[in-house]
Coordinates of C-alpha atoms in Angstrom, one line a residue:
M1 CA 6.1 -36.4 65.3
I2 CA 6.3 -34.2 62.2
T3 CA 9.2 -35.4 60.0
Y4 CA 8.2 -33.5 56.8
L5 CA 6.3 -30.4 55.8
P6 CA 5.7 -29.3 52.2
T7 CA 7.0 -25.9 51.1
I8 CA 4.5 -23.2 51.9
Y9 CA 3.5 -21.3 48.8
P10 CA 3.1 -17.5 48.3
D11 CA 0.0 -16.1 50.0
E12 CA -1.1 -19.5 51.1
L13 CA -3.3 -19.9 54.1
V14 CA -1.7 -22.0 56.9
Y15 CA -4.9 -24.1 56.8
S16 CA -4.2 -24.9 53.1
W17 CA -0.6 -25.8 54.0
F18 CA -1.8 -28.3 56.6
C19 CA -4.3 -29.7 54.1
R20 CA -1.5 -30.4 51.6
Y21 CA 0.6 -32.0 54.5
Y22 CA -2.4 -34.3 55.1
V23 CA -2.5 -35.2 51.4
H24 CA 1.3 -35.6 51.0
L25 CA 1.5 -38.0 53.9
G26 CA -1.1 -40.2 52.2
C27 CA -3.2 -40.4 55.4
F28 CA -6.7 -41.9 55.4
S29 CA -7.7 -40.3 58.7
H30 CA -8.0 -36.7 59.5
K31 CA -7.7 -37.6 63.2
E32 CA -4.2 -38.9 62.7
V33 CA -3.0 -35.6 61.3
L34 CA -4.9 -33.6 63.9
E35 CA -3.2 -35.5 66.7
E36 CA 0.2 -34.7 65.1
L37 CA -0.6 -31.0 64.9
Y38 CA -3.0 -29.9 67.6
C39 CA -3.1 -30.2 71.4
K40 CA -6.3 -32.0 71.9
R41 CA -9.1 -33.7 70.1
S42 CA -11.5 -30.8 70.5
D43 CA -9.1 -28.3 68.8
N44 CA -10.2 -27.0 65.4
P45 CA -7.9 -26.5 62.5
S46 CA -8.5 -22.8 62.0
K47 CA -9.3 -21.7 58.4
E48 CA -8.2 -18.1 58.8
F49 CA -5.5 -18.4 61.5
I50 CA -3.5 -21.4 62.8
G51 CA -5.2 -22.9 65.8
N52 CA -3.9 -24.4 69.0
L53 CA -0.8 -26.3 67.9
N54 CA 0.9 -28.7 70.2
P55 CA 4.5 -27.9 71.4
E56 CA 6.1 -30.5 69.2
A57 CA 4.4 -29.4 66.0
K58 CA 5.1 -25.7 66.8
G59 CA 8.8 -26.5 67.4
Q60 CA 9.1 -28.3 64.1
I61 CA 7.3 -25.5 62.2
E62 CA 9.5 -22.8 63.8
K63 CA 12.6 -24.6 62.4
I64 CA 11.2 -23.9 58.9
Y65 CA 9.2 -20.6 59.4
P66 CA 9.1 -18.2 62.4
M67 CA 5.6 -18.2 63.9
D68 CA 5.3 -14.4 63.8
K69 CA 6.0 -14.4 60.1
L70 CA 3.6 -17.3 59.5
V71 CA 0.8 -15.2 61.1
L72 CA 1.7 -12.1 59.1
N73 CA 2.2 -13.7 55.8
H74 CA -0.1 -16.8 55.8
T75 CA -3.1 -16.0 57.9
M76 CA -5.9 -13.4 57.7
Y77 CA -4.3 -11.3 60.5
P78 CA -3.6 -8.3 58.2
Q79 CA -7.3 -8.0 57.5
Y80 CA -8.5 -8.1 61.1
A81 CA -5.6 -6.3 62.8
R82 CA -4.8 -3.6 60.3
F83 CA -6.7 -0.8 61.9
V84 CA -6.8 -1.7 65.6
P85 CA -4.7 0.3 68.1
L86 CA -1.0 -0.5 68.2
D87 CA -0.9 -2.4 71.6
Q88 CA -3.9 -4.5 70.6
K89 CA -2.2 -5.2 67.2
K90 CA 1.0 -6.4 69.0
V91 CA -0.8 -8.5 71.6
A92 CA -2.9 -10.2 68.8
L93 CA 0.2 -11.1 66.8
H94 CA 1.9 -12.6 69.8
R95 CA -1.1 -14.6 71.0
L96 CA -1.9 -15.9 67.6
A97 CA 1.7 -17.0 67.1
H98 CA 2.4 -18.4 70.6
D99 CA -0.8 -18.9 72.7
S100 CA -4.1 -20.7 72.4
C101 CA -6.8 -18.1 72.0
D102 CA -10.0 -17.3 70.2
A103 CA -9.4 -14.6 67.5
H104 CA -12.8 -13.1 68.2
R105 CA -11.4 -11.9 71.5
L106 CA -8.4 -10.2 69.9
F107 CA -10.1 -8.0 67.2
P108 CA -13.5 -7.6 65.5
V109 CA -14.5 -10.6 63.5
L110 CA -18.0 -10.0 62.2
P111 CA -20.5 -12.8 61.2
R112 CA -20.3 -13.8 57.6
N113 CA -22.7 -12.7 54.9
D114 CA -23.9 -14.6 51.8
G115 CA -21.0 -14.7 49.4
E116 CA -18.5 -15.1 52.3
R117 CA -19.6 -18.5 53.7
Y118 CA -17.2 -20.7 51.7
L119 CA -13.6 -20.6 50.7
R120 CA -13.2 -18.9 47.3
F121 CA -10.8 -19.5 44.4
C122 CA -9.9 -18.1 41.0
P123 CA -10.1 -20.7 38.2
L124 CA -7.1 -19.1 36.4
C125 CA -5.0 -19.1 39.6
V126 CA -5.8 -22.8 39.9
N127 CA -4.3 -23.4 36.4
D128 CA -1.3 -21.2 37.2
D129 CA -0.7 -23.0 40.5
R130 CA -0.8 -26.4 38.9
E131 CA 1.6 -25.3 36.2
A132 CA 4.0 -23.8 38.7
Y133 CA 3.7 -26.2 41.6
G134 CA 1.9 -29.3 40.4
E135 CA -1.1 -28.5 42.7
T136 CA -3.3 -25.6 43.7
Y137 CA -3.9 -24.1 47.1
W138 CA -6.1 -21.7 49.1
H139 CA -5.0 -18.1 48.6
R140 CA -5.4 -15.6 51.4
K141 CA -6.4 -12.7 49.2
H142 CA -9.2 -14.7 47.7
Q143 CA -10.7 -14.9 51.2
I144 CA -10.7 -11.2 52.1
R145 CA -14.1 -10.0 53.1
N146 CA -16.0 -8.4 50.2
M147 CA -13.4 -9.4 47.7
S148 CA -15.3 -10.5 44.6
I149 CA -12.6 -10.8 42.0
C150 CA -9.0 -12.0 41.5
T151 CA -6.9 -8.9 41.1
K152 CA -4.3 -10.7 39.2
H153 CA -6.6 -12.0 36.4
K154 CA -9.6 -9.6 36.8
C155 CA -12.0 -12.6 36.9
R156 CA -14.7 -13.3 39.4
L157 CA -13.9 -15.6 42.3
M158 CA -15.8 -18.9 42.5
E159 CA -17.2 -20.4 45.7
S160 CA -16.1 -23.9 46.7
N161 CA -18.2 -26.0 49.0
V162 CA -15.7 -25.8 51.8
S163 CA -17.0 -23.7 54.7
A164 CA -14.9 -20.6 55.5
K165 CA -15.7 -21.1 59.2
S166 CA -13.8 -23.4 61.4
E167 CA -16.6 -25.2 63.2
Q168 CA -16.3 -28.2 60.9
S169 CA -13.6 -29.9 62.9
F170 CA -11.4 -32.8 62.0
T171 CA -11.5 -32.2 58.3
F172 CA -8.8 -31.1 55.9
C173 CA -10.1 -29.9 52.6
P174 CA -7.2 -29.4 50.1
A175 CA -7.9 -26.9 47.4
E176 CA -6.7 -29.5 44.8
S177 CA -9.8 -31.6 45.6
Y178 CA -12.3 -28.8 46.0
T179 CA -11.6 -26.3 43.2
Y180 CA -13.5 -27.6 40.2
D181 CA -12.8 -26.8 36.6
R182 CA -14.8 -23.6 36.0
E183 CA -14.8 -21.2 33.1
A184 CA -13.4 -17.8 34.1
V185 CA -15.9 -14.9 34.1
F186 CA -14.1 -11.7 33.6
E187 CA -15.2 -8.5 35.4
N188 CA -15.9 -5.5 33.2
D189 CA -17.0 -3.0 35.9
S190 CA -14.1 -0.6 36.5
L191 CA -15.4 0.3 40.0
V192 CA -15.5 -3.4 41.1
I193 CA -11.9 -3.8 39.9
Q194 CA -10.9 -0.5 41.6
Y195 CA -12.5 -1.6 44.9
A196 CA -10.9 -5.1 44.7
E197 CA -7.4 -3.6 44.0
Y198 CA -7.9 -1.2 46.9
L199 CA -8.6 -4.0 49.3
D200 CA -5.7 -6.0 47.9
S201 CA -3.2 -3.2 48.3
I202 CA -4.2 -2.4 51.8
F203 CA -4.2 -6.0 52.9
D204 CA -0.8 -6.5 51.3
A205 CA 0.9 -3.4 52.7
M206 CA 3.6 -3.7 55.4
M207 CA 2.2 -3.7 58.9
D208 CA 3.3 -0.7 61.0
F209 CA 4.3 -1.7 64.5
E210 CA 5.8 1.7 65.4
K211 CA 3.3 4.5 64.9
D212 CA 0.0 4.5 66.7
I213 CA -2.4 6.8 64.8
S214 CA -6.0 6.0 65.2
I215 CA -8.1 5.2 62.2
S216 CA -10.6 7.8 63.4
S217 CA -7.9 10.5 63.0
I218 CA -6.9 9.2 59.6
L219 CA -10.5 9.2 58.2
Y220 CA -11.2 12.6 59.9
N221 CA -8.3 14.0 57.9
G222 CA -9.6 12.5 54.7
M223 CA -13.1 14.0 55.4
R224 CA -11.6 17.5 55.6
R225 CA -11.4 17.6 51.8
T226 CA -15.1 16.7 51.5
K227 CA -18.6 18.1 52.2
Y228 CA -19.1 15.5 55.0
L229 CA -17.2 17.6 57.5
K230 CA -18.1 21.2 58.4
P231 CA -15.2 23.7 57.9
S232 CA -15.1 24.1 61.6
G233 CA -14.3 20.4 61.9
R234 CA -16.9 20.1 64.7
S235 CA -19.7 18.3 62.8
R236 CA -19.7 15.2 60.6
Y237 CA -22.6 14.5 58.3
T238 CA -22.5 10.7 58.8
K239 CA -26.1 10.1 57.6
M240 CA -25.4 11.8 54.3
L241 CA -22.0 10.0 54.0
A242 CA -23.7 6.6 54.6
E243 CA -26.4 7.3 52.0
D244 CA -23.8 8.4 49.4
I245 CA -21.6 5.4 50.1
N246 CA -24.5 3.0 49.8
N247 CA -25.4 4.6 46.4
F248 CA -21.8 4.2 45.3
F249 CA -21.5 0.5 46.2
E250 CA -25.0 -0.8 45.8
N251 CA -24.6 -2.0 42.2
M252 CA -21.1 -3.5 42.7
G253 CA -22.2 -6.8 44.3
V254 CA -20.6 -6.0 47.6
C255 CA -21.7 -8.5 50.2
N256 CA -21.9 -6.0 53.1
I257 CA -22.0 -2.2 52.6
V258 CA -21.0 -0.1 55.6
S259 CA -23.9 1.2 57.6
V260 CA -24.4 4.6 59.2
Y261 CA -24.1 2.9 62.6
Q262 CA -20.7 1.4 61.6
I263 CA -19.5 4.7 60.2
Q264 CA -20.4 6.4 63.5
R265 CA -18.5 3.8 65.5
I266 CA -15.5 4.0 63.2
L267 CA -15.3 7.8 63.4
L268 CA -15.6 7.6 67.2
G269 CA -12.7 5.1 67.3
S270 CA -14.8 2.1 68.7
L271 CA -14.7 -0.1 65.5
A272 CA -11.9 -1.1 63.3
E273 CA -13.5 -3.4 60.7
F274 CA -11.4 -3.8 57.6
S275 CA -13.8 -3.7 54.7
A276 CA -16.0 -1.0 56.2
I277 CA -13.0 1.3 56.6
C278 CA -11.8 0.5 53.1
Q279 CA -15.2 1.4 51.7
I280 CA -15.2 4.8 53.5
A281 CA -11.7 5.6 52.5
L282 CA -12.1 4.6 48.9
F283 CA -15.3 6.7 48.6
L284 CA -13.6 9.7 50.2
G285 CA -10.8 9.4 47.6
M286 CA -8.1 8.5 50.0
K287 CA -5.0 6.7 48.7
P288 CA -4.1 3.3 50.2
E289 CA -0.9 4.7 51.7
E290 CA -2.9 7.3 53.7
L291 CA -4.4 4.3 55.6
T292 CA -1.3 2.0 55.8
A293 CA 1.4 4.6 56.3
P294 CA -0.3 7.8 57.6
S295 CA 1.8 10.9 58.1
L296 CA -0.5 13.1 60.3
T297 CA 1.0 15.8 62.4
S298 CA 0.3 16.0 66.1
E299 CA -1.9 19.0 65.4
Q300 CA -4.0 17.1 62.9
I301 CA -4.5 14.3 65.4
K302 CA -5.4 16.8 68.2
Q303 CA -8.0 18.4 65.9
E304 CA -9.8 15.1 65.5
Q305 CA -9.6 14.3 69.3
D306 CA -11.0 17.8 70.2
S307 CA -13.9 17.3 67.7
H308 CA -15.3 14.5 69.9
Y309 CA -16.1 17.0 72.7
M310 CA -18.9 18.6 70.8
K311 CA -20.0 15.2 69.4
N312 CA -20.3 13.6 72.8
N313 CA -22.3 16.5 74.1
A314 CA -24.8 16.7 71.2
P315 CA -28.3 15.5 72.0
V316 CA -29.0 11.9 71.0
D317 CA -31.6 11.1 68.4
W318 CA -32.8 7.9 70.0
E319 CA -35.4 7.0 67.4
M320 CA -32.8 7.2 64.6
L321 CA -30.2 5.4 66.7
D322 CA -32.7 2.7 67.5
R323 CA -33.7 2.3 63.9
E324 CA -30.2 2.1 62.5
T325 CA -28.8 -0.1 65.3
A326 CA -31.6 -2.7 65.3
P327 CA -30.5 -4.6 62.1
V328 CA -26.9 -4.6 63.2
L329 CA -27.8 -5.9 66.7
E330 CA -30.2 -8.5 65.3
K331 CA -27.4 -9.9 63.1
F332 CA -24.9 -9.8 66.0
V333 CA -27.0 -11.5 68.7
R334 CA -28.2 -14.1 66.2
A335 CA -24.6 -15.0 65.4
V336 CA -23.7 -15.3 69.1
Y337 CA -26.9 -17.4 69.8
D338 CA -26.2 -19.7 66.9
G339 CA -22.4 -19.9 67.3
I340 CA -21.6 -18.2 64.1
A341 CA -19.6 -15.6 66.0
N342 CA -17.5 -18.3 67.6
E343 CA -14.4 -19.7 65.9
N344 CA -15.4 -23.2 67.2
G345 CA -19.1 -22.7 66.3
R346 CA -20.4 -23.2 69.8
P347 CA -23.7 -21.5 70.7
E348 CA -23.4 -18.9 73.4
R349 CA -25.7 -17.1 75.8
V350 CA -26.8 -13.6 74.8
S351 CA -26.3 -11.6 78.0
E352 CA -27.0 -7.9 78.5
K353 CA -23.5 -7.2 79.7
F354 CA -22.0 -8.9 76.6
V355 CA -24.3 -6.9 74.2
Y356 CA -23.5 -3.6 75.8
R357 CA -19.8 -4.3 75.6
E358 CA -19.6 -5.7 72.1
M359 CA -22.0 -3.1 70.6
N360 CA -20.3 -0.3 72.4
L361 CA -23.5 0.9 74.1
L362 CA -23.5 2.9 77.2
G363 CA -25.4 1.9 80.4
H364 CA -29.2 1.5 80.0
Q365 CA -29.3 2.8 76.4
L366 CA -31.5 -0.1 75.5
E367 CA -34.2 1.4 77.6
N368 CA -34.4 4.3 75.1
M369 CA -34.3 1.9 72.1
P370 CA -37.5 -0.2 71.9
R371 CA -36.6 -2.0 68.7
C372 CA -33.2 -3.1 70.0
K373 CA -34.6 -4.0 73.4
A374 CA -37.2 -6.3 71.7
I375 CA -34.4 -8.0 69.7
F376 CA -32.3 -8.5 72.8
E377 CA -35.3 -9.9 74.8
K378 CA -36.1 -12.3 71.9
Y379 CA -32.7 -14.0 72.4
T380 CA -32.6 -13.8 76.2
E381 CA -32.6 -17.2 77.9
S382 CA -31.7 -18.9 81.2
Y383 CA -28.3 -20.6 81.7
P384 CA -29.9 -24.2 81.6
E385 CA -31.4 -23.4 78.2
T386 CA -28.0 -22.3 76.8
W387 CA -26.4 -25.4 78.3
A388 CA -29.1 -27.5 76.5
R389 CA -28.3 -25.9 73.2
R390 CA -24.6 -26.4 73.7
I391 CA -25.1 -30.1 74.5
I392 CA -27.2 -30.6 71.4
W393 CA -24.6 -28.8 69.3
A394 CA -21.7 -30.9 70.8
Y395 CA -23.6 -34.2 70.4
K396 CA -24.3 -33.5 66.7
K397 CA -20.8 -32.3 66.1
L398 CA -19.3 -35.4 67.5
E399 CA -21.8 -37.6 65.7
E400 CA -20.8 -36.1 62.4
E401 CA -17.2 -37.0 63.0
G402 CA -18.2 -40.7 62.9
E403 CA -15.9 -41.7 65.8
P404 CA -17.1 -43.3 69.1
F405 CA -17.6 -40.7 71.8
C406 CA -18.7 -40.5 75.4
W407 CA -20.1 -37.9 77.9
T408 CA -16.6 -36.7 78.6
D409 CA -16.2 -35.7 74.9
I410 CA -19.5 -33.8 75.0
R411 CA -18.5 -32.1 78.3
K412 CA -15.1 -30.9 76.9
I413 CA -16.5 -29.1 73.9
S414 CA -19.9 -28.0 75.3
G415 CA -18.5 -26.7 78.7
V416 CA -21.5 -28.1 80.5
K417 CA -20.9 -29.9 83.8
K418 CA -22.6 -33.1 84.7
K419 CA -24.0 -31.7 88.0
N420 CA -26.1 -29.2 85.9
L421 CA -27.8 -31.8 83.8
Q422 CA -30.9 -32.2 85.9
E423 CA -31.7 -28.5 85.1
V424 CA -30.9 -29.1 81.4
V425 CA -33.1 -32.1 80.6
P426 CA -36.5 -30.2 80.2
Y427 CA -34.8 -27.9 77.6
L428 CA -33.3 -30.9 75.8
M429 CA -36.8 -32.2 75.3
R430 CA -37.8 -28.8 73.9
Y431 CA -35.2 -28.9 71.2
M432 CA -34.9 -32.6 70.4
D433 CA -37.0 -35.6 69.8
D434 CA -37.4 -38.2 72.7
E435 CA -35.1 -40.7 71.0
L436 CA -32.2 -38.4 70.7
V437 CA -32.7 -37.1 74.3
E438 CA -32.6 -40.8 75.5
R439 CA -29.3 -41.4 73.6
I440 CA -27.7 -38.4 75.3
L441 CA -29.0 -39.4 78.7
E442 CA -27.6 -42.9 78.2
L443 CA -24.2 -41.4 77.7
V444 CA -24.5 -39.7 81.0
A445 CA -26.1 -42.7 82.7
L446 CA -28.8 -40.5 84.3

């Protein structure tokens, strides 16, 4: 039963709030706090969102802070939901606040690149926090994808050794214990500062839950002022746009520069990735309010919608599409295969249906894309092989926690049923040494 919660600080992640709760209680066991907050042992404390709180914890928290406001003001929701369609935005807010769900099924959450794998902090904010509150905390804005500096102090963000992903279950890592004393390194590149402030202002803007103007229409209107759209409005020069954007951002230390494939998907309305859209808009010279509070007329929206007719009927350059899609597909399927794409870190099976849906490919397109087809086939496997990798992942995950566990615990987080184990054993031997396989089989009593 929660009898006390510390005050939540401005721009603090909920995960950080729970970390400070853990410290303030003086607990020695992460498990004890997890049982107070979450529904079951296998639930992860989400770093970017909230996680599957139990009814008692949720009831206590709602007395202090409404769940919808908690999602809006203290999770990474504004980053991932900013540009998705209105209905999807509303559903995501409700489900994150009131249901148990995987955020990856609500909006696009791309695998992390180098420079985004750990929670980041500003050494000067750490000092300010300690002076103001007696302790520091994890700031949301420091965790925005492709954010490299603190916009308040204009100094570079530092990486902690706390994973930004949520697969490391049963651990609360308070910023006070993981933000080491570092000398601030100030950023002198005006473009880096401009980009960071652009991300910050768009992330911080009020969310619009009334108007439903697609990001493709907003960017199309921004392109009308540039050389990347024909005067007729019927043709977009996306390859030229991608090359110029890459040249603009390549020396700024950006972790992930938007690709021509992403630009195409964004302009066709099938991708709403935050940092990619911000890069396009900044390069096009669009003001932040053009993205966060657009004022397009119905005629302007119709012009963008009509432009897709010619686009959809243009001949497909399969070789170029294959070449540009291949690195994106490789990164995506690898993340699914390894579990990076999952909030809980569980490895998944790379199925053709899943790839077509998530990559927004049409039926049988892979047959015309040999590079992409080869990548897909490299990760194709049978169900028993996927089950084996899940069992190994679950076993190692539970072993790292240092608590006694049994087959039921492995079953819960791996999703593999005991009746399927006979098919799985040969694949276990492929991925593990004999001693580890024997230990797993002992748990199942096979």
